[in-house]
CSV table of C-alpha atoms in Angstrom, one decimal:
chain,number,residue,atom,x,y,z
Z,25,UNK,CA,0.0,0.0,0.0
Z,26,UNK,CA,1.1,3.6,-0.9
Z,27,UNK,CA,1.5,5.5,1.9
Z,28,UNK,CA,1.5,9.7,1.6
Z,29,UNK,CA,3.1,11.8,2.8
Z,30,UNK,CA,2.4,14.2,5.7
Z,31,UNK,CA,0.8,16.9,4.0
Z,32,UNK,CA,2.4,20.3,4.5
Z,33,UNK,CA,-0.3,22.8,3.0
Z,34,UNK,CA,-3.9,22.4,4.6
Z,35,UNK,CA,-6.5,23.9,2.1
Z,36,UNK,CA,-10.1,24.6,3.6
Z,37,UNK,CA,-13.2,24.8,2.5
Z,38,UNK,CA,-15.6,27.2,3.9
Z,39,UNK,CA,-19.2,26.8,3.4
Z,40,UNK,CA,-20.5,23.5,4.8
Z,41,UNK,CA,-16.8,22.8,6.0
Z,42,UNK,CA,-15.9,25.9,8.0
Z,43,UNK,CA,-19.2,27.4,8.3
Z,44,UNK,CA,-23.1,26.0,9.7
Z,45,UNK,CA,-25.4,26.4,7.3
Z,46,UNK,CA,-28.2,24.8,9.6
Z,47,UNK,CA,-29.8,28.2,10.3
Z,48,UNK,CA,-30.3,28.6,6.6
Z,49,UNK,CA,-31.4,25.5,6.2
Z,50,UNK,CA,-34.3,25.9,8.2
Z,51,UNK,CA,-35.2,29.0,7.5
Z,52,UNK,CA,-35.4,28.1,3.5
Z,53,UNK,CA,-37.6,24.9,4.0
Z,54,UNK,CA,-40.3,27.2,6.5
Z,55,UNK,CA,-40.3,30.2,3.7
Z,56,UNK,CA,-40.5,27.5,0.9
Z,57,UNK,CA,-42.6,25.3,2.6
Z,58,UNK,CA,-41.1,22.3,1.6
Z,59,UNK,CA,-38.5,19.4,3.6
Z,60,UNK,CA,-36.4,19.8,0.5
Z,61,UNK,CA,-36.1,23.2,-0.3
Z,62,UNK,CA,-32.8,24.3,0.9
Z,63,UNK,CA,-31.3,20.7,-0.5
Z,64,UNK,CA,-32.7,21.5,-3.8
Z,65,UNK,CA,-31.6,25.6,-3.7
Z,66,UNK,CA,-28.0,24.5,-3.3
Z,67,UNK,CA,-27.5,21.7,-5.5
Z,68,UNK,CA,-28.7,24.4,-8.0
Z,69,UNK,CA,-26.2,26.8,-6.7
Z,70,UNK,CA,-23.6,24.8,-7.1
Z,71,UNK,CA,-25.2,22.8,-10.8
Z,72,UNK,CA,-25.5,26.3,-12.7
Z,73,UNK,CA,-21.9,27.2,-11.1
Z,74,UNK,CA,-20.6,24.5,-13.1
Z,75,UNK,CA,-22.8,25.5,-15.5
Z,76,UNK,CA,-21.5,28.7,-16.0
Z,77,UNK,CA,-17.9,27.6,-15.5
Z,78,UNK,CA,-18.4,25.2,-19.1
Z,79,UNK,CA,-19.8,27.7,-20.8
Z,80,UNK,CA,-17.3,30.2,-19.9
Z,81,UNK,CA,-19.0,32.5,-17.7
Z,82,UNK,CA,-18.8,34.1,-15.0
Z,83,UNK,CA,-21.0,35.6,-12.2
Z,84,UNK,CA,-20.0,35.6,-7.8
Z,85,UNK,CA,-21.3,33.0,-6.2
Z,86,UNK,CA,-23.9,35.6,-4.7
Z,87,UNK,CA,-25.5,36.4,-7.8
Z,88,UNK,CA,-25.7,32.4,-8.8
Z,89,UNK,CA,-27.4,31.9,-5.2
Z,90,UNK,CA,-30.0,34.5,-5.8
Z,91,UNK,CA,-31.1,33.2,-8.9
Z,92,UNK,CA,-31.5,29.7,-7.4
Z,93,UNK,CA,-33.3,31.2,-4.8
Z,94,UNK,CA,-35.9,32.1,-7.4
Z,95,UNK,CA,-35.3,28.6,-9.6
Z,96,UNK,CA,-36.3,27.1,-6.2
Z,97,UNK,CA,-39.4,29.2,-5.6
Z,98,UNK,CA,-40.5,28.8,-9.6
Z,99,UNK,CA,-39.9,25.0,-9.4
Z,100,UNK,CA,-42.1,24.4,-5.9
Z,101,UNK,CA,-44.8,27.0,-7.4
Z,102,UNK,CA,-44.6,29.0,-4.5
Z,103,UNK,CA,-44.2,32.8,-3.8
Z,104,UNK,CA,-41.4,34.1,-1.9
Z,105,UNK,CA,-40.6,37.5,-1.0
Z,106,UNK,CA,-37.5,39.2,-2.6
Z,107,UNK,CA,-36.8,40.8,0.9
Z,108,UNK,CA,-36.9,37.4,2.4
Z,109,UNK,CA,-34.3,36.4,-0.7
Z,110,UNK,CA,-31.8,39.1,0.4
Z,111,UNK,CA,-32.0,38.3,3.7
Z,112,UNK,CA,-31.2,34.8,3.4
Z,113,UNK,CA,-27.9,36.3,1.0
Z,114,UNK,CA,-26.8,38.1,4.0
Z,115,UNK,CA,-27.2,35.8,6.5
Z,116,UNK,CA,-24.4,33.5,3.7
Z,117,UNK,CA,-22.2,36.7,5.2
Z,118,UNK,CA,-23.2,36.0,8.9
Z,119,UNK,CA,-22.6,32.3,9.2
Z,120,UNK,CA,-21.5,30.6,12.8
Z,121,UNK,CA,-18.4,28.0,12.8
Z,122,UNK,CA,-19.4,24.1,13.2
Z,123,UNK,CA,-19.2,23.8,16.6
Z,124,UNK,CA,-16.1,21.6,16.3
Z,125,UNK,CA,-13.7,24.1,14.2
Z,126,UNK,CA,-12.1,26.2,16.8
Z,127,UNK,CA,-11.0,23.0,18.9
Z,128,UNK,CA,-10.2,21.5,15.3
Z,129,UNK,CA,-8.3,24.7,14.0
Z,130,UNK,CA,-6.2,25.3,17.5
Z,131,UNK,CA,-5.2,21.8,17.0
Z,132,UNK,CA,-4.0,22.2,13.3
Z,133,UNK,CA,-2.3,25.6,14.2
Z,134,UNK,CA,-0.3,23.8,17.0
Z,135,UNK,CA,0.7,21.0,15.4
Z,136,UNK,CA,2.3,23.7,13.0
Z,137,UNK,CA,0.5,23.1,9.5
Z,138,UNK,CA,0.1,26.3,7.4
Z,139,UNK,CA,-3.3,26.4,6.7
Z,140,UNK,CA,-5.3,29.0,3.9
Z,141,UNK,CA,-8.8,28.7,2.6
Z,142,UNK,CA,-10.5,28.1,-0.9
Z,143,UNK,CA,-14.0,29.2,-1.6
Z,144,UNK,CA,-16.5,29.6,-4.2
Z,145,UNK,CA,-17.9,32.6,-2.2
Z,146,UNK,CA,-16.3,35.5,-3.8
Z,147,UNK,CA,-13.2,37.3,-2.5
Z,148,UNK,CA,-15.5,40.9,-0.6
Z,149,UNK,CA,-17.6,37.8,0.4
Z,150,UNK,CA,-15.2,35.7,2.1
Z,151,UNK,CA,-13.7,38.5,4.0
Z,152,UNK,CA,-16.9,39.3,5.3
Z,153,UNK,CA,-17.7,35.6,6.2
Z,154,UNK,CA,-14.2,34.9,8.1
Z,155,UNK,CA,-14.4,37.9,9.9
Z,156,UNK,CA,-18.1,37.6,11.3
Z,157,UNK,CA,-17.3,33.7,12.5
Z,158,UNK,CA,-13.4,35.0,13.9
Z,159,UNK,CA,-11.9,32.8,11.9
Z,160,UNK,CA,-9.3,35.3,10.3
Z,161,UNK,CA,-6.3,34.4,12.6
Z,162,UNK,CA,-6.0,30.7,11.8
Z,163,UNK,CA,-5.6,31.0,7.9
Z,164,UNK,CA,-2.4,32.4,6.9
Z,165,UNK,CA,-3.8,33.2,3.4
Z,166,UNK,CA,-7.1,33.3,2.0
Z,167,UNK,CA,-8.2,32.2,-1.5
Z,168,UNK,CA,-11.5,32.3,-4.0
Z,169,UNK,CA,-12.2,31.5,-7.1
Z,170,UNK,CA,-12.5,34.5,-8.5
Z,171,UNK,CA,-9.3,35.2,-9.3
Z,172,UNK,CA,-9.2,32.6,-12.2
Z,173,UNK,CA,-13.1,33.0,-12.8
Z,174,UNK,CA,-13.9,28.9,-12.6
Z,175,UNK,CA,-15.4,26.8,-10.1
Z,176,UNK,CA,-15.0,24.5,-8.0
Z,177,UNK,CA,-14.0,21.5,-8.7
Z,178,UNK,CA,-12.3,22.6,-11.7
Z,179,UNK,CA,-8.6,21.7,-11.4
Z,180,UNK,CA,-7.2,25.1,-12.1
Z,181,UNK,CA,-8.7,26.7,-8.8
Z,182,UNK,CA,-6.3,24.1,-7.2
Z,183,UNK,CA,-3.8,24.6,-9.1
Z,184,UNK,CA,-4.0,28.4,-8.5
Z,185,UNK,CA,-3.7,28.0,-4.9
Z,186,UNK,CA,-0.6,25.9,-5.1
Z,187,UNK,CA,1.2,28.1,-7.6
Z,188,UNK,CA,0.4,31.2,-5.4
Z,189,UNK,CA,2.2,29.1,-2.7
Z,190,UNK,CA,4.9,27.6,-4.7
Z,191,UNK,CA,3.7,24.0,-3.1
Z,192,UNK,CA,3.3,20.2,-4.9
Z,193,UNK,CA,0.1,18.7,-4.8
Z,194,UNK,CA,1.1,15.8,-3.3
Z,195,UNK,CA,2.1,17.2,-0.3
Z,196,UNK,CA,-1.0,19.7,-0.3
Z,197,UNK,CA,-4.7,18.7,1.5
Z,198,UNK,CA,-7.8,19.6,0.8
Z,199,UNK,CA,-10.5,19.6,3.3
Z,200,UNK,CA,-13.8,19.8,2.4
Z,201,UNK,CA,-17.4,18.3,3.2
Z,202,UNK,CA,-18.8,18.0,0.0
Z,203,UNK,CA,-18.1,14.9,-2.4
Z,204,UNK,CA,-17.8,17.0,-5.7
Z,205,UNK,CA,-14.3,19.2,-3.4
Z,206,UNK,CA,-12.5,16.0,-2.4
Z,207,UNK,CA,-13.2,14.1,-5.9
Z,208,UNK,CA,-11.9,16.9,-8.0
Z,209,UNK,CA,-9.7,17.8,-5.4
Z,210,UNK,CA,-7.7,14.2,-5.6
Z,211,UNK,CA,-8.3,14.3,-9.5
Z,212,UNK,CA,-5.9,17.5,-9.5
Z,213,UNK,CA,-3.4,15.5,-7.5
Z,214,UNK,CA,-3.9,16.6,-3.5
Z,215,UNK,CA,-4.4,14.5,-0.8
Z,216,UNK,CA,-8.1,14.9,0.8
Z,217,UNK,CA,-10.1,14.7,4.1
Z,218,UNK,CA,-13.9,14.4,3.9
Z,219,UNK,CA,-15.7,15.7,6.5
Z,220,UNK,CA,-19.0,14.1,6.8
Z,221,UNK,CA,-21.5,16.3,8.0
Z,222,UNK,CA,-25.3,16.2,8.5
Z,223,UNK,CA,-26.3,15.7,5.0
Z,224,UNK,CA,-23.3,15.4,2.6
Z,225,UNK,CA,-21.9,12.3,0.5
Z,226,UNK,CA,-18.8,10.8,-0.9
Z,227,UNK,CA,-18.6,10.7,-4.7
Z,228,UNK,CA,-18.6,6.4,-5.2
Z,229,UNK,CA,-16.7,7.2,-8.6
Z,230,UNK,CA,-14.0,9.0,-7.2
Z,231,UNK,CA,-10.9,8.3,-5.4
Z,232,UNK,CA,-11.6,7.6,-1.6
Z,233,UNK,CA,-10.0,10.5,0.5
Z,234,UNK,CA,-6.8,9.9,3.0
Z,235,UNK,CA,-9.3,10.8,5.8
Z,236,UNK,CA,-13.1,10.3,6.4
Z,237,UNK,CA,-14.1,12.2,9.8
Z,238,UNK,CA,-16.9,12.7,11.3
Z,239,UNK,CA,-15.7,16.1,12.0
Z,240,UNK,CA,-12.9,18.8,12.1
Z,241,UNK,CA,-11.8,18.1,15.9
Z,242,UNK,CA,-11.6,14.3,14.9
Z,243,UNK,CA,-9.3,15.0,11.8
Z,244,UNK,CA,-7.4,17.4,13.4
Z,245,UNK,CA,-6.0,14.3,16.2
Z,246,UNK,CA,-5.2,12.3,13.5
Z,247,UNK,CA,-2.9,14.6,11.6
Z,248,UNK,CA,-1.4,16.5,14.8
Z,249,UNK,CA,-0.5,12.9,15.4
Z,250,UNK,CA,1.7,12.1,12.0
I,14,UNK,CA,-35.8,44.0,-31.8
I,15,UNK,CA,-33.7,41.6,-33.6
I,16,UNK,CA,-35.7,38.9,-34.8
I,17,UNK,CA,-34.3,34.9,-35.2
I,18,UNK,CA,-34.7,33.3,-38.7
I,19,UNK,CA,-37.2,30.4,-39.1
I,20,UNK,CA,-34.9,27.5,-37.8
I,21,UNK,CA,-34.1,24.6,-40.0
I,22,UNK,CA,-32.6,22.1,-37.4
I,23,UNK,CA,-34.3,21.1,-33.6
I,24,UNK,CA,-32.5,19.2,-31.7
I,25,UNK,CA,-34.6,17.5,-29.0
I,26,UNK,CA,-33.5,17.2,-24.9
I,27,UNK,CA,-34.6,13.4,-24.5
I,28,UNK,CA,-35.2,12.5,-20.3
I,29,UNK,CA,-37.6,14.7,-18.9
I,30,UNK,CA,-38.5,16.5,-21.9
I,31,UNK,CA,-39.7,13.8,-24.8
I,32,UNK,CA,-39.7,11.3,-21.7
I,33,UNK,CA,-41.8,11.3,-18.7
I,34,UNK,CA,-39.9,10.2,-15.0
I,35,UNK,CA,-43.0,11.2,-13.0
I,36,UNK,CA,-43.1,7.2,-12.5
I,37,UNK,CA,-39.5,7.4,-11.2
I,38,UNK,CA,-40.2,10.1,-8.7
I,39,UNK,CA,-42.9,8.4,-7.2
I,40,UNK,CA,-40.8,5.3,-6.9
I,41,UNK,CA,-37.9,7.3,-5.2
I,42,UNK,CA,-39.9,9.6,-3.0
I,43,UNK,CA,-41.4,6.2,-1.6
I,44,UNK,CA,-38.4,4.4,-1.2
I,45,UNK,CA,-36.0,7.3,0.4
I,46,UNK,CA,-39.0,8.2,2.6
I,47,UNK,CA,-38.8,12.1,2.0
I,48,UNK,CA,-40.6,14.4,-0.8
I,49,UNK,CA,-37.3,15.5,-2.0
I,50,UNK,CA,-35.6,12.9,-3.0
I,51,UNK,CA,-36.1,12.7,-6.2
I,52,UNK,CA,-35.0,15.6,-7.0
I,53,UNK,CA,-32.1,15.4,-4.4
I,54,UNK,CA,-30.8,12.3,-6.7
I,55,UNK,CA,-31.3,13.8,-10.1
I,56,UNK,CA,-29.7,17.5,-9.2
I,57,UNK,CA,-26.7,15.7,-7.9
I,58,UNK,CA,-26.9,13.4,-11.4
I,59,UNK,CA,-26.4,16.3,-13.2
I,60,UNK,CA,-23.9,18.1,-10.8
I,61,UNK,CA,-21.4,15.4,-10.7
I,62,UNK,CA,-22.2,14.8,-14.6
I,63,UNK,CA,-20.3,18.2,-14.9
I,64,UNK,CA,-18.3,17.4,-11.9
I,65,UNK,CA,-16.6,14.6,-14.4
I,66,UNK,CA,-16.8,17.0,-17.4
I,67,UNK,CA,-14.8,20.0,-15.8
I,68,UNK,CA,-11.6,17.6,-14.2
I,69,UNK,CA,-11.8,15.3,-17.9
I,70,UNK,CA,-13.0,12.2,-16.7
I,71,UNK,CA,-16.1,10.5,-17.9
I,72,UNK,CA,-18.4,7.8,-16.9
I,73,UNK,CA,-21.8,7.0,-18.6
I,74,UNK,CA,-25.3,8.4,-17.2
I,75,UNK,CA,-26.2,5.4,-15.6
I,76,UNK,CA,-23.2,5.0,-13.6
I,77,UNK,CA,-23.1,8.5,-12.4
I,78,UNK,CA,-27.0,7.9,-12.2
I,79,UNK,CA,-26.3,5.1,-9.9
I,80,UNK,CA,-23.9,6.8,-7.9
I,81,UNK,CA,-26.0,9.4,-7.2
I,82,UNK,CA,-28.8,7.1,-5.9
I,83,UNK,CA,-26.1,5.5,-3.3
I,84,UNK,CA,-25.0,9.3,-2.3
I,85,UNK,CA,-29.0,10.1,-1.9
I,86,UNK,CA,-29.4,7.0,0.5
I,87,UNK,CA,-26.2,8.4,2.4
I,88,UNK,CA,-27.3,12.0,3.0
I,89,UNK,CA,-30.9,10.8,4.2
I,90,UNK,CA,-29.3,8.3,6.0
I,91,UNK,CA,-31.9,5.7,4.7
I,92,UNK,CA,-31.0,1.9,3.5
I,93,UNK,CA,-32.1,1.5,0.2
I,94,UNK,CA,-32.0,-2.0,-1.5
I,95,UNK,CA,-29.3,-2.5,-4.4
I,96,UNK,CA,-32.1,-4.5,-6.5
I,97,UNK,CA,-34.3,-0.8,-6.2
I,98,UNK,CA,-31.8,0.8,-7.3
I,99,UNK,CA,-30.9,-1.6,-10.4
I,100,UNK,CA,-35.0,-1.6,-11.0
I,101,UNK,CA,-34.7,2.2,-10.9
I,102,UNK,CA,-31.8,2.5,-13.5
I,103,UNK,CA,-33.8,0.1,-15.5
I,104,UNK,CA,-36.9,1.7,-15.7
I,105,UNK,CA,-34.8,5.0,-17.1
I,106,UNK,CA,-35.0,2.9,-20.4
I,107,UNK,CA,-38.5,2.2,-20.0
I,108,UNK,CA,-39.8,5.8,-19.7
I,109,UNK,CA,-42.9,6.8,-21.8
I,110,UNK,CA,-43.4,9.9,-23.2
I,111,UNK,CA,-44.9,13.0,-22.3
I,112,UNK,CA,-48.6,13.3,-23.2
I,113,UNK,CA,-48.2,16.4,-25.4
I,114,UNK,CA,-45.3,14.4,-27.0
I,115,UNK,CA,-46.7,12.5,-29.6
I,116,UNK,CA,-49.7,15.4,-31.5
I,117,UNK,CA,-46.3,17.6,-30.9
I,118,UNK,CA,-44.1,16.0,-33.2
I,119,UNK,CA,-46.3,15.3,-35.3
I,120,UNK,CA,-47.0,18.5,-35.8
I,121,UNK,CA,-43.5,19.5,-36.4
I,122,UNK,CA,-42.9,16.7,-38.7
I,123,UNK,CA,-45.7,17.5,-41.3
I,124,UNK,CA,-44.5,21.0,-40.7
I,125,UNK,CA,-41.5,19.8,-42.5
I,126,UNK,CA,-38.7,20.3,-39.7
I,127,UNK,CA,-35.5,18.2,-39.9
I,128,UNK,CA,-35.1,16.5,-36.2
I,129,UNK,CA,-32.2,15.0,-34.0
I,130,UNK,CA,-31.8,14.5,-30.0
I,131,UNK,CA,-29.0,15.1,-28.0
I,132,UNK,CA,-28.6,13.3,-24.6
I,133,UNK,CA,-26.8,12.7,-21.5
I,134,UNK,CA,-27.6,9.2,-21.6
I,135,UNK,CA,-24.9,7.1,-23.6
I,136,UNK,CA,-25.9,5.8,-27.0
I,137,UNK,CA,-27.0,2.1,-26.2
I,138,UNK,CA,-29.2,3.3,-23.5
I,139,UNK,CA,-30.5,6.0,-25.4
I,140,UNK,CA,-31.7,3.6,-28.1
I,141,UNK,CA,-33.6,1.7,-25.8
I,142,UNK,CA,-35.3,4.6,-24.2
I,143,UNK,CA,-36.9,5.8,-28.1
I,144,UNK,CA,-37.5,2.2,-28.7
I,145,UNK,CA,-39.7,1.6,-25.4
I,146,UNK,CA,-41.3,5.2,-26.1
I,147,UNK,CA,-41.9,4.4,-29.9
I,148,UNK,CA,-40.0,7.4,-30.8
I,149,UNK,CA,-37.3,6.4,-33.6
I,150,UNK,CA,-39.8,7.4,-36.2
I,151,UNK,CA,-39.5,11.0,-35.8
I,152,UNK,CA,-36.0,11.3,-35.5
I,153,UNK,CA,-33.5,11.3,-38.2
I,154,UNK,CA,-30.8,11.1,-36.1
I,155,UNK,CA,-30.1,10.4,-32.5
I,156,UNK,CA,-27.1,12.0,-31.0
I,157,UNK,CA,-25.1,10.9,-27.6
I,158,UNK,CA,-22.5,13.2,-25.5
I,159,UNK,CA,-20.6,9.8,-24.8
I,160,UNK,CA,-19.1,11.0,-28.7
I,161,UNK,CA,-17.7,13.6,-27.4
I,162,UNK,CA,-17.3,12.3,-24.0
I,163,UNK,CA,-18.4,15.9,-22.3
I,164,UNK,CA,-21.9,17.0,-20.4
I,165,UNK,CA,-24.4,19.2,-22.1
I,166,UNK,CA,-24.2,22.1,-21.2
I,167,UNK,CA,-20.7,22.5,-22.2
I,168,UNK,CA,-20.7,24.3,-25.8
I,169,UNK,CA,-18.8,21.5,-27.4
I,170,UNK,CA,-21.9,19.3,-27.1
I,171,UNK,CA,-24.3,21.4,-29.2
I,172,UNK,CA,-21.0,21.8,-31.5
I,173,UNK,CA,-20.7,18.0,-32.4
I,174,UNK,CA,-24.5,17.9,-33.5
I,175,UNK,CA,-24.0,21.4,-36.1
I,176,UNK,CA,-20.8,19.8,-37.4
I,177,UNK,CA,-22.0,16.3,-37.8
I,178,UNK,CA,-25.1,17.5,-40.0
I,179,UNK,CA,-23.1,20.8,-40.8
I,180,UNK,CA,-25.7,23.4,-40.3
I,181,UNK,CA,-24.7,26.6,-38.1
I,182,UNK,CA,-26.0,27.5,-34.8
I,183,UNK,CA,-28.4,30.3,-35.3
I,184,UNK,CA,-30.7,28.0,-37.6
I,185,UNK,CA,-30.8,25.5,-35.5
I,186,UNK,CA,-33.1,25.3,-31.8
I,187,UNK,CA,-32.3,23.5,-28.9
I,188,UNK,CA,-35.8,22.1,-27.4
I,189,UNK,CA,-35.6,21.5,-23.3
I,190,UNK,CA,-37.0,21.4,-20.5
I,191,UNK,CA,-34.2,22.1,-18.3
I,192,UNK,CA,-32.7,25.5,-17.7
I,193,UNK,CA,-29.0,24.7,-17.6
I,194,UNK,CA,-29.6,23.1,-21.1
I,195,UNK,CA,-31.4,26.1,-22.6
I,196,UNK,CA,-28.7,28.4,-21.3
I,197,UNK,CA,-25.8,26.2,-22.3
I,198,UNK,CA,-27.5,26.0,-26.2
I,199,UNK,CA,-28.0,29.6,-26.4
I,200,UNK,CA,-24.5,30.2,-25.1
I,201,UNK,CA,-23.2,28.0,-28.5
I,202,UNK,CA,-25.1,30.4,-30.4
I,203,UNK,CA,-28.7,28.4,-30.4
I,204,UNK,CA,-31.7,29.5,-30.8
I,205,UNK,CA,-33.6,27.8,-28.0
I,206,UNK,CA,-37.8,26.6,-26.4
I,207,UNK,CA,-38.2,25.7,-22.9
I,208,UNK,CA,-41.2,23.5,-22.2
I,209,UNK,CA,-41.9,24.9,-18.6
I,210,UNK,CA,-42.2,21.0,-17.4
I,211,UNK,CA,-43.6,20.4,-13.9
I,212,UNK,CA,-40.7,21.5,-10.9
I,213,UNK,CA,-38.3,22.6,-13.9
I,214,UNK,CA,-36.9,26.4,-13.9
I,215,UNK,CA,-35.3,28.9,-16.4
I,216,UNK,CA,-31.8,30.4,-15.1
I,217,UNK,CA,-32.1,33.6,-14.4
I,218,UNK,CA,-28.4,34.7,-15.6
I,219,UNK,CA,-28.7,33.0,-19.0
I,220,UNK,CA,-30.1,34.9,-21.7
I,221,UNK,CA,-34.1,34.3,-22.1
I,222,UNK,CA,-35.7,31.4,-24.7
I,223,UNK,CA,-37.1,32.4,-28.2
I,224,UNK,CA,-39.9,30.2,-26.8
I,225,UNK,CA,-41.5,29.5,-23.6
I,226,UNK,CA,-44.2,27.1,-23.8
I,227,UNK,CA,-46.2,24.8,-21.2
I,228,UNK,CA,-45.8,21.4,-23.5
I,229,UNK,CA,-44.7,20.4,-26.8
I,230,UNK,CA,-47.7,20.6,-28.4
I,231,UNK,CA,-48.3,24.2,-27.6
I,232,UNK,CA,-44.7,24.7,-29.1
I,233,UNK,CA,-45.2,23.0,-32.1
I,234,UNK,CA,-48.3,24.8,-33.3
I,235,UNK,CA,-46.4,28.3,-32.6
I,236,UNK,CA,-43.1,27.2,-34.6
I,237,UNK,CA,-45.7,25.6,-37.7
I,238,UNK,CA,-47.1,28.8,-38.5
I,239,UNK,CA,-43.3,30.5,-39.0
């Protein structure tokens, strides 16, 4: 068995990984009136993202979640307010860490591993996102895909992040709790950990990740310990 | 107001649009116990379809369809039965068409249109889907991504079709009934008609249809009289 090695570049995810989305989640499926609302308004998000991204487009993330909001609402034939819309956009900016990332972080950030971030959420929208869940002193850079105008998973907005930081795939990790990250993640040559949160799902077509936890703290004793 | 020319070419969207998976929903629904999982399992079909197009690696509808009914069962933590899901990926082949499908085409034949599909299914499976729907007749040709090995939407997709029968984009019209394959049509320079199918949505960020119509037939009789 190939063993890898101990990665030396931590790459985060934010929304889903970092970042609780819960609060959203509920508050979609009541103003939707439907169990499946919120599940269906991402999956849409992030569909037309990759829509966009083969056909050579480009809008932020923000824009691409607003028009889902109102796929969603067309699709379930019901009417939702365009207030209600931007508030759920804002409350994206106001999201609270998973309960098990500071303990998780602090761990990572001991065991001295140089951690940044990579996000679909545009670069303003990031900022605004780390710095309302205090997350700002753990990543040492911060990354989004709008610097080379493609989405996740596409292998360049890897790629980007390791040529910013002059570092090799292989010793590089992504962490991330969405199947589609860690599969296209491993495809451009990193190491993964899959975080499986409420909700989420390996890719059974892809390679299986270094690391399946159930969540940050969990990964974070496992690698402090390599 | 720039108006299109009369277009010489339609190229038909096959599952969901000719084909009716109504049946299929049910089924799922039912055997996942919640009312979204249906469309929890084909959203993520279609995601990780362009999951595989945007890091070059392929794998036929089916499997990725299959896939995505064992990530479905994973995020609703339910145990679903592998000989469901094989009867499920069976009866994708055994689909029958829409009600408005067969006065639609019809229609459009006598009118004296020249028509092809293009699908995300691969070609064998494709062939058994007209052939349970009794189809074939109005088709002169039937046309696969597997050629190409990409998704629709990507542009080169729609490109395949104009080159193989050598007729440009603007005389030609993409017929769907799913927003991501309207947009990605019209972004190659198609003229395009969304058939506003039950739970399906136009993106908002794409450019709008020439057509929006309920059902085929409604179409048909609109693009007769041109």
């Amino acid at each position: 068995m190939q063993t890898s090695p101990k990665p030396k570049l931590l790459i985060f995810d934010v929304n889903g990984t970092l970042l609780n989305m819960d609060g959203i989640k509920t508050a979609i499926n009541q103003a939707y009136q439907h169990p499946g609302a919120f599940t269906q308004w991402f999956s849409w998000l992030l569909q037309y993202s990759l829509v966009d991204t083969v056909t050579k487009t480009y809008h932020p993330f923000s824009e691409i979640a607003e028009a889902a909001l109102q796929m969603t609402a067309a699709s379930l034939k019901v009417n939702v307010d365009a207030v209600f819309m931007q508030d759920i956009l804002k409350s994206m900016q106001q999201l609270p860490p998973h309960p098990d990332i500071l303990t998780g972080l602090d761990l990572l950030k001991k065991a001295g591993y140089k951690m940044v971030t990579l996000t679909n959420s545009a670069s303003a929208a990031q900022k605004k996102q780390l710095e309302f869940a205090q997350l700002n002193a753990y990543f040492e850079e911060t990354f989004s895909v709008d610097a080379v105008e493609l989405y996740k998973p596409h292998p360049k907005t890897y790629q980007y992040v390791l040529d910013e930081l002059n570092f090799d795939p292989q010793e590089t990790m992504l962490i991330a709790a969405h199947g589609w990250d860690v599969a296209g993640a491993a495809r451009a040559g990193l190491q993964t950990a899959f975080i499986a949160r409420d909700g989420q799902a390996l890719y059974p077509l892809a390679k299986k990740p270094e690391f399946v936890c159930a969540d940050l703290h969990e990964l974070a004793v496992q690698l402090a310990a390599l």
